[in-house]
mmCIF file of C-alpha atoms in Angstrom:
data_model
loop_
_atom_site.group_PDB
_atom_site.id
_atom_site.type_symbol
_atom_site.label_atom_id
_atom_site.label_comp_id
_atom_site.label_asym_id
_atom_site.label_seq_id
_atom_site.Cartn_x
_atom_site.Cartn_y
_atom_site.Cartn_z
ATOM 1 C CA MET A 171 -38.302 124.358 -1.699
ATOM 2 C CA THR A 172 -37.422 123.927 -5.507
ATOM 3 C CA PRO A 173 -39.572 125.721 -7.606
ATOM 4 C CA THR A 174 -41.057 123.472 -10.272
ATOM 5 C CA THR A 175 -41.051 124.522 -13.822
ATOM 6 C CA THR A 176 -43.678 123.249 -16.630
ATOM 7 C CA ARG A 177 -42.832 122.589 -19.545
ATOM 8 C CA THR A 178 -44.984 123.086 -22.685
ATOM 9 C CA PRO A 179 -45.334 120.834 -25.171
ATOM 10 C CA ARG A 180 -43.804 121.834 -28.040
ATOM 11 C CA THR A 181 -46.701 122.886 -30.915
ATOM 12 C CA GLY A 182 -46.687 123.884 -34.810
ATOM 13 C CA THR A 183 -47.105 127.827 -33.639
ATOM 14 C CA GLN A 184 -43.231 128.194 -34.059
ATOM 15 C CA ASP A 185 -43.972 127.181 -38.130
ATOM 16 C CA THR A 186 -46.729 129.071 -38.722
ATOM 17 C CA ALA A 187 -45.242 132.137 -37.862
ATOM 18 C CA ASP A 188 -41.951 131.586 -39.599
ATOM 19 C CA PRO A 189 -43.817 130.898 -43.329
ATOM 20 C CA ARG A 190 -40.805 129.103 -44.348
ATOM 21 C CA GLY A 191 -41.680 126.222 -41.569
ATOM 22 C CA PRO A 192 -44.967 124.533 -43.649
ATOM 23 C CA ARG A 193 -42.742 124.629 -46.584
ATOM 24 C CA ARG A 194 -39.249 122.984 -44.150
ATOM 25 C CA ALA A 195 -41.934 120.700 -42.837
ATOM 26 C CA ALA A 196 -43.949 119.795 -45.943
ATOM 27 C CA ARG A 197 -39.739 118.673 -47.465
ATOM 28 C CA ARG A 198 -39.193 116.718 -44.013
ATOM 29 C CA ARG A 199 -41.985 114.375 -44.816
ATOM 30 C CA GLY A 200 -41.831 113.993 -48.531
ATOM 31 C CA HIS A 201 -44.322 116.143 -49.910
ATOM 32 C CA ARG A 202 -44.085 118.210 -52.773
ATOM 33 C CA GLY A 203 -45.004 121.466 -53.622
ATOM 34 C CA PRO A 204 -47.291 121.988 -56.504
ATOM 35 C CA MET A 205 -44.442 123.136 -58.845
ATOM 36 C CA ALA A 206 -42.515 119.997 -58.524
ATOM 37 C CA SER A 207 -45.308 118.136 -59.359
ATOM 38 C CA VAL A 208 -46.119 119.508 -62.250
ATOM 39 C CA ALA A 209 -42.453 119.507 -62.986
ATOM 40 C CA LEU A 210 -41.844 115.800 -62.538
ATOM 41 C CA HIS A 211 -45.367 114.559 -64.607
ATOM 42 C CA LEU A 212 -44.331 116.431 -67.494
ATOM 43 C CA THR A 213 -40.862 114.792 -67.394
ATOM 44 C CA LEU A 214 -42.870 112.437 -67.341
ATOM 45 C CA LEU A 215 -44.572 112.836 -69.940
ATOM 46 C CA ALA A 216 -41.397 113.509 -72.047
ATOM 47 C CA ALA A 217 -39.317 110.391 -71.312
ATOM 48 C CA ALA A 218 -42.733 108.319 -72.025
ATOM 49 C CA ALA A 219 -42.957 110.153 -75.133
ATOM 50 C CA ILE A 220 -39.288 109.867 -76.419
ATOM 51 C CA ALA A 221 -39.492 106.269 -75.901
ATOM 52 C CA VAL A 222 -42.660 105.218 -77.391
ATOM 53 C CA PHE A 223 -42.366 107.306 -80.300
ATOM 54 C CA PRO A 224 -39.351 104.898 -82.153
ATOM 55 C CA PRO A 225 -41.745 101.664 -82.295
ATOM 56 C CA PHE A 226 -44.574 103.926 -82.812
ATOM 57 C CA TRP A 227 -43.006 105.889 -86.326
ATOM 58 C CA LEU A 228 -41.946 101.721 -86.992
ATOM 59 C CA LEU A 229 -45.384 100.511 -86.694
ATOM 60 C CA VAL A 230 -46.870 103.528 -88.864
ATOM 61 C CA THR A 231 -44.447 103.648 -91.465
ATOM 62 C CA SER A 232 -44.790 99.416 -91.724
ATOM 63 C CA PHE A 233 -48.398 100.148 -92.846
ATOM 64 C CA LYS A 234 -47.665 102.817 -95.587
ATOM 65 C CA PRO A 235 -46.986 102.518 -98.826
ATOM 66 C CA ARG A 236 -43.109 101.917 -100.176
ATOM 67 C CA ASN A 237 -43.182 105.109 -101.862
ATOM 68 C CA ASP A 238 -44.074 106.747 -98.487
ATOM 69 C CA ALA A 239 -41.827 105.677 -96.420
ATOM 70 C CA PHE A 240 -39.948 108.951 -96.287
ATOM 71 C CA SER A 241 -42.787 111.031 -95.744
ATOM 72 C CA THR A 242 -43.121 112.707 -92.442
ATOM 73 C CA GLY A 243 -47.027 112.446 -92.344
ATOM 74 C CA LEU A 244 -49.274 109.825 -90.836
ATOM 75 C CA ILE A 245 -50.662 107.346 -93.041
ATOM 76 C CA SER A 246 -52.195 108.302 -96.087
ATOM 77 C CA HIS A 247 -52.754 105.235 -98.119
ATOM 78 C CA PHE A 248 -53.197 102.981 -95.767
ATOM 79 C CA THR A 249 -52.199 99.205 -97.373
ATOM 80 C CA PHE A 250 -51.277 95.679 -96.173
ATOM 81 C CA GLY A 251 -49.151 95.450 -98.833
ATOM 82 C CA ASN A 252 -45.559 95.250 -96.904
ATOM 83 C CA TYR A 253 -46.320 92.787 -94.588
ATOM 84 C CA THR A 254 -48.213 90.357 -97.771
ATOM 85 C CA HIS A 255 -44.988 90.989 -99.221
ATOM 86 C CA VAL A 256 -42.803 89.995 -96.642
ATOM 87 C CA LEU A 257 -44.864 86.765 -95.820
ATOM 88 C CA ALA A 258 -45.264 85.585 -99.381
ATOM 89 C CA ASP A 259 -42.457 86.718 -101.332
ATOM 90 C CA THR A 260 -39.024 86.506 -99.078
ATOM 91 C CA GLU A 261 -38.016 83.795 -97.055
ATOM 92 C CA PHE A 262 -39.624 85.370 -93.794
ATOM 93 C CA LEU A 263 -40.909 81.957 -92.378
ATOM 94 C CA THR A 264 -37.681 80.337 -93.221
ATOM 95 C CA TRP A 265 -35.608 82.829 -91.410
ATOM 96 C CA PHE A 266 -38.500 82.404 -88.440
ATOM 97 C CA GLY A 267 -38.379 78.938 -88.454
ATOM 98 C CA ASN A 268 -34.456 79.536 -87.869
ATOM 99 C CA SER A 269 -34.957 82.146 -84.944
ATOM 100 C CA VAL A 270 -37.548 80.010 -83.518
ATOM 101 C CA VAL A 271 -35.381 76.312 -83.322
ATOM 102 C CA VAL A 272 -31.981 78.578 -81.940
ATOM 103 C CA VAL A 273 -34.071 80.416 -80.267
ATOM 104 C CA GLY A 274 -36.024 77.877 -78.375
ATOM 105 C CA ALA A 275 -33.245 75.603 -77.548
ATOM 106 C CA THR A 276 -30.488 78.514 -76.045
ATOM 107 C CA THR A 277 -33.445 79.656 -73.728
ATOM 108 C CA VAL A 278 -33.454 75.599 -72.332
ATOM 109 C CA ILE A 279 -30.299 74.630 -72.410
ATOM 110 C CA GLY A 280 -29.324 77.905 -70.610
ATOM 111 C CA VAL A 281 -31.978 78.503 -68.405
ATOM 112 C CA LEU A 282 -31.050 74.403 -67.260
ATOM 113 C CA LEU A 283 -27.251 75.903 -67.410
ATOM 114 C CA SER A 284 -27.900 79.264 -65.146
ATOM 115 C CA ALA A 285 -29.874 76.568 -62.969
ATOM 116 C CA THR A 286 -27.351 74.029 -61.965
ATOM 117 C CA THR A 287 -24.505 76.315 -61.655
ATOM 118 C CA GLY A 288 -26.061 78.969 -59.764
ATOM 119 C CA TYR A 289 -27.790 76.185 -57.431
ATOM 120 C CA ALA A 290 -23.728 74.482 -57.196
ATOM 121 C CA VAL A 291 -21.949 77.674 -56.253
ATOM 122 C CA SER A 292 -24.162 79.003 -54.394
ATOM 123 C CA ARG A 293 -24.611 75.809 -51.887
ATOM 124 C CA PHE A 294 -21.322 74.044 -52.081
ATOM 125 C CA ARG A 295 -17.565 75.469 -51.701
ATOM 126 C CA PHE A 296 -15.145 73.042 -53.929
ATOM 127 C CA PRO A 297 -11.544 73.996 -54.689
ATOM 128 C CA GLY A 298 -12.206 76.175 -57.829
ATOM 129 C CA MET A 299 -14.916 78.214 -56.924
ATOM 130 C CA ARG A 300 -14.087 81.499 -56.781
ATOM 131 C CA PRO A 301 -11.860 82.052 -59.487
ATOM 132 C CA LEU A 302 -15.355 79.847 -61.906
ATOM 133 C CA MET A 303 -17.295 82.835 -60.583
ATOM 134 C CA TRP A 304 -14.179 85.842 -61.710
ATOM 135 C CA LEU A 305 -14.258 84.066 -64.852
ATOM 136 C CA LEU A 306 -18.279 83.817 -65.712
ATOM 137 C CA LEU A 307 -17.767 87.290 -64.774
ATOM 138 C CA ILE A 308 -14.743 88.345 -66.813
ATOM 139 C CA THR A 309 -17.191 86.609 -69.499
ATOM 140 C CA GLN A 310 -18.526 89.221 -69.845
ATOM 141 C CA MET A 311 -16.600 92.578 -69.713
ATOM 142 C CA PHE A 312 -15.459 91.862 -73.565
ATOM 143 C CA PRO A 313 -17.362 93.798 -76.199
ATOM 144 C CA VAL A 314 -18.849 91.860 -79.914
ATOM 145 C CA ALA A 315 -16.196 93.276 -81.254
ATOM 146 C CA VAL A 316 -13.214 91.239 -79.773
ATOM 147 C CA LEU A 317 -14.500 88.252 -80.134
ATOM 148 C CA ILE A 318 -16.106 87.835 -82.685
ATOM 149 C CA VAL A 319 -13.329 87.093 -84.454
ATOM 150 C CA PRO A 320 -11.315 83.811 -82.632
ATOM 151 C CA LEU A 321 -15.596 82.554 -82.471
ATOM 152 C CA TYR A 322 -15.591 82.737 -86.017
ATOM 153 C CA ASN A 323 -12.305 80.662 -86.660
ATOM 154 C CA LEU A 324 -13.534 78.147 -83.751
ATOM 155 C CA MET A 325 -16.433 77.786 -85.589
ATOM 156 C CA ALA A 326 -14.896 77.351 -88.942
ATOM 157 C CA THR A 327 -12.685 74.888 -87.423
ATOM 158 C CA LEU A 328 -15.094 72.923 -85.691
ATOM 159 C CA GLY A 329 -17.315 73.233 -88.971
ATOM 160 C CA LEU A 330 -20.403 75.397 -87.252
ATOM 161 C CA LEU A 331 -20.371 77.949 -89.519
ATOM 162 C CA ASN A 332 -23.939 77.936 -91.652
ATOM 163 C CA GLN A 333 -25.747 74.961 -88.650
ATOM 164 C CA PRO A 334 -27.643 75.856 -85.797
ATOM 165 C CA VAL A 335 -25.570 74.347 -83.393
ATOM 166 C CA GLY A 336 -23.112 77.105 -83.913
ATOM 167 C CA LEU A 337 -25.111 80.372 -82.906
ATOM 168 C CA ILE A 338 -26.441 78.356 -79.881
ATOM 169 C CA VAL A 339 -23.213 77.255 -78.776
ATOM 170 C CA THR A 340 -22.741 81.522 -79.130
ATOM 171 C CA TYR A 341 -25.429 82.151 -77.533
ATOM 172 C CA LEU A 342 -24.873 80.413 -74.648
ATOM 173 C CA THR A 343 -21.418 81.905 -73.677
ATOM 174 C CA ILE A 344 -22.532 85.627 -73.615
ATOM 175 C CA ALA A 345 -26.448 84.408 -71.393
ATOM 176 C CA VAL A 346 -25.189 81.779 -69.442
ATOM 177 C CA PRO A 347 -22.668 83.637 -67.188
ATOM 178 C CA PHE A 348 -24.788 86.974 -66.374
ATOM 179 C CA CYS A 349 -27.226 84.285 -65.594
ATOM 180 C CA ALA A 350 -25.759 82.081 -63.613
ATOM 181 C CA TRP A 351 -24.418 85.268 -61.313
ATOM 182 C CA MET A 352 -28.082 86.285 -61.062
ATOM 183 C CA MET A 353 -29.508 82.703 -60.189
ATOM 184 C CA LYS A 354 -26.800 82.018 -57.621
ATOM 185 C CA GLY A 355 -27.898 85.500 -55.492
ATOM 186 C CA TYR A 356 -30.962 84.667 -55.983
ATOM 187 C CA PHE A 357 -30.636 80.581 -54.468
ATOM 188 C CA ASP A 358 -29.083 82.319 -51.483
ATOM 189 C CA THR A 359 -32.070 83.633 -50.924
ATOM 190 C CA ILE A 360 -33.522 80.471 -50.445
ATOM 191 C CA PRO A 361 -33.186 79.035 -46.816
ATOM 192 C CA VAL A 362 -30.754 76.303 -46.427
ATOM 193 C CA GLU A 363 -33.138 74.295 -44.258
ATOM 194 C CA ILE A 364 -35.338 73.423 -47.256
ATOM 195 C CA ASP A 365 -32.427 71.162 -49.132
ATOM 196 C CA GLU A 366 -31.461 70.200 -44.823
ATOM 197 C CA SER A 367 -34.742 68.991 -45.175
ATOM 198 C CA GLY A 368 -34.762 67.350 -48.415
ATOM 199 C CA ARG A 369 -31.225 65.298 -47.481
ATOM 200 C CA VAL A 370 -33.162 63.758 -44.585
ATOM 201 C CA ASP A 371 -36.412 62.944 -46.364
ATOM 202 C CA GLY A 372 -33.692 60.806 -48.744
ATOM 203 C CA LEU A 373 -33.603 63.307 -51.760
ATOM 204 C CA ASN A 374 -29.606 63.804 -53.445
ATOM 205 C CA PRO A 375 -28.864 67.090 -53.685
ATOM 206 C CA PHE A 376 -29.516 66.688 -57.650
ATOM 207 C CA GLY A 377 -33.250 66.187 -55.898
ATOM 208 C CA THR A 378 -33.394 68.166 -53.669
ATOM 209 C CA PHE A 379 -32.502 70.819 -56.296
ATOM 210 C CA TRP A 380 -35.499 69.965 -59.115
ATOM 211 C CA ARG A 381 -38.451 68.655 -56.583
ATOM 212 C CA LEU A 382 -37.329 71.384 -53.214
ATOM 213 C CA VAL A 383 -35.374 74.463 -54.901
ATOM 214 C CA LEU A 384 -36.308 74.977 -58.467
ATOM 215 C CA PRO A 385 -40.117 75.012 -57.554
ATOM 216 C CA LEU A 386 -39.414 77.975 -55.419
ATOM 217 C CA ALA A 387 -36.809 79.659 -57.234
ATOM 218 C CA ARG A 388 -40.027 80.609 -60.638
ATOM 219 C CA PRO A 389 -39.153 84.145 -60.257
ATOM 220 C CA GLY A 390 -35.238 84.070 -61.175
ATOM 221 C CA LEU A 391 -35.578 81.370 -63.809
ATOM 222 C CA ALA A 392 -38.330 83.688 -65.435
ATOM 223 C CA VAL A 393 -35.859 86.624 -66.099
ATOM 224 C CA THR A 394 -33.495 83.751 -66.418
ATOM 225 C CA GLY A 395 -35.898 82.251 -69.687
ATOM 226 C CA PHE A 396 -36.301 86.259 -70.508
ATOM 227 C CA TYR A 397 -32.996 87.432 -70.508
ATOM 228 C CA THR A 398 -31.931 84.452 -72.845
ATOM 229 C CA PHE A 399 -35.107 84.604 -74.789
ATOM 230 C CA VAL A 400 -33.925 88.131 -75.591
ATOM 231 C CA THR A 401 -29.828 87.642 -76.436
ATOM 232 C CA ALA A 402 -30.587 85.083 -78.983
ATOM 233 C CA TRP A 403 -34.065 86.965 -80.564
ATOM 234 C CA ALA A 404 -32.180 89.793 -81.062
ATOM 235 C CA GLU A 405 -29.069 89.505 -81.789
ATOM 236 C CA VAL A 406 -27.370 90.407 -85.231
ATOM 237 C CA ALA A 407 -23.196 90.807 -85.032
ATOM 238 C CA TYR A 408 -22.950 86.777 -84.614
ATOM 239 C CA ALA A 409 -26.168 85.591 -86.156
ATOM 240 C CA SER A 410 -24.598 87.973 -89.920
ATOM 241 C CA ALA A 411 -21.376 86.758 -89.374
ATOM 242 C CA PHE A 412 -21.535 82.972 -88.655
ATOM 243 C CA MET A 413 -24.686 82.602 -91.497
ATOM 244 C CA THR A 414 -24.682 83.074 -94.798
ATOM 245 C CA GLY A 415 -27.181 82.392 -97.740
ATOM 246 C CA GLU A 416 -30.995 83.140 -97.251
ATOM 247 C CA GLN A 417 -31.749 79.438 -95.751
ATOM 248 C CA HIS A 418 -29.697 79.382 -93.223
ATOM 249 C CA LEU A 419 -30.878 83.313 -92.095
ATOM 250 C CA THR A 420 -32.099 84.085 -88.571
ATOM 251 C CA LEU A 421 -34.633 86.983 -88.702
ATOM 252 C CA ALA A 422 -31.870 89.417 -87.131
ATOM 253 C CA GLY A 423 -29.476 88.659 -90.103
ATOM 254 C CA GLY A 424 -33.217 87.984 -92.881
ATOM 255 C CA LEU A 425 -34.256 91.882 -91.934
ATOM 256 C CA GLN A 426 -30.355 93.341 -93.468
ATOM 257 C CA THR A 427 -31.870 92.155 -96.819
ATOM 258 C CA PHE A 428 -34.405 94.393 -96.936
ATOM 259 C CA VAL A 429 -31.942 97.614 -96.244
ATOM 260 C CA ASN A 430 -28.489 97.095 -97.466
ATOM 261 C CA GLN A 431 -26.476 98.663 -100.315
ATOM 262 C CA TYR A 432 -28.314 97.296 -103.181
ATOM 263 C CA THR A 433 -31.440 97.253 -101.650
ATOM 264 C CA ASN A 434 -33.399 99.991 -99.692
ATOM 265 C CA ASP A 435 -37.031 98.445 -99.014
ATOM 266 C CA TRP A 436 -37.826 100.227 -95.482
ATOM 267 C CA GLY A 437 -41.346 98.747 -95.839
ATOM 268 C CA SER A 438 -40.830 95.388 -95.658
ATOM 269 C CA MET A 439 -38.142 95.547 -92.755
ATOM 270 C CA THR A 440 -40.891 98.132 -90.929
ATOM 271 C CA ALA A 441 -43.491 95.072 -91.229
ATOM 272 C CA ALA A 442 -40.681 92.578 -91.015
ATOM 273 C CA ALA A 443 -39.730 94.475 -87.491
ATOM 274 C CA VAL A 444 -43.135 94.527 -86.189
ATOM 275 C CA ILE A 445 -43.997 90.929 -86.968
ATOM 276 C CA ILE A 446 -40.678 90.189 -84.847
ATOM 277 C CA ALA A 447 -41.855 92.423 -81.945
ATOM 278 C CA VAL A 448 -44.744 90.254 -81.271
ATOM 279 C CA PRO A 449 -43.296 87.453 -80.005
ATOM 280 C CA ALA A 450 -40.800 88.996 -78.180
ATOM 281 C CA ALA A 451 -43.973 91.457 -76.254
ATOM 282 C CA LEU A 452 -46.208 87.847 -75.978
ATOM 283 C CA VAL A 453 -43.123 86.740 -73.748
ATOM 284 C CA PHE A 454 -42.398 89.546 -71.785
ATOM 285 C CA ALA A 455 -46.026 89.727 -70.909
ATOM 286 C CA LEU A 456 -45.632 85.992 -69.381
ATOM 287 C CA ALA A 457 -42.578 87.039 -67.960
ATOM 288 C CA GLN A 458 -43.593 90.486 -66.580
ATOM 289 C CA ARG A 459 -44.952 89.288 -63.303
ATOM 290 C CA HIS A 460 -41.792 87.310 -62.248
ATOM 291 C CA LEU A 461 -39.439 90.159 -63.472
ATOM 292 C CA VAL A 462 -38.948 92.822 -60.954
ATOM 293 C CA SER A 463 -39.175 89.859 -58.108
ATOM 294 C CA GLY A 464 -36.443 87.794 -59.235
ATOM 295 C CA LEU A 465 -34.504 90.898 -60.559
ATOM 296 C CA THR A 466 -34.124 92.063 -57.051
ATOM 297 C CA ALA A 467 -33.660 89.252 -55.240
ATOM 298 C CA GLY A 468 -31.484 88.194 -57.742
ATOM 299 C CA THR A 469 -29.105 91.280 -56.486
ATOM 300 C CA THR A 470 -29.716 90.695 -52.635
ATOM 301 C CA LYS A 471 -26.156 88.957 -51.768
ATOM 302 C CA GLY A 472 -23.281 88.317 -54.056
#
């Protein structure tokens, strides 16, 4: 008769006997010790302080008198004089209007081109599709310093210098390739069965795209719109090279008139920078709930 052996279930006695047992079990469960938590929170607080300090100091400086712009203390004499000077005594409102025209047209056209291009390469197969996608990717590898001279010569040849159309076309060449890749990845996550149901209902490809697929791509469109907006709103190099004369400048170029080799008005520049940041913050507030989902969905498939 074979003797039977009883197996006792494994308990935590071995871990309690070994003082390193609880720490090992905690690490396996993903728990941090008290010191690790304190170090992590201190690091995050330090990183947040470093990130917040420049815009905070920009805001503080904008309310200081011009003579106190370089003082290291906080506001000793609070004033709105810098804002009054920028809005009343400069061409800031003209620059703002020029920027609204350029950025608005760039955002609308850029979102439309990116969405249609991304949908086409996601759903259809046609000769030259892969070279097209590689071409869109390669255009992102050239820095501004390399492209600014040939683009300037091209715009001069076409008579588009000091014209909003020139900046719009230039910004589209920056934003559309990246956004088209991102929209392709987002459309890849939308089931093809939706397109098939649209064709069954008698819709043509564009009708299927416009009425069925595009409403499902709102997070991707929000990311595309935000990226295109920021590209055109905050760009400086092209705006300074292609636009001359205060009547033609955008906000990015207009800021340079406050601080350059001839003038040094830091108070006005900080006040103008704060005003410029407000529309960008509003656009981000409108799009931020779609940003994470749009970016992550757009990177799930290539």
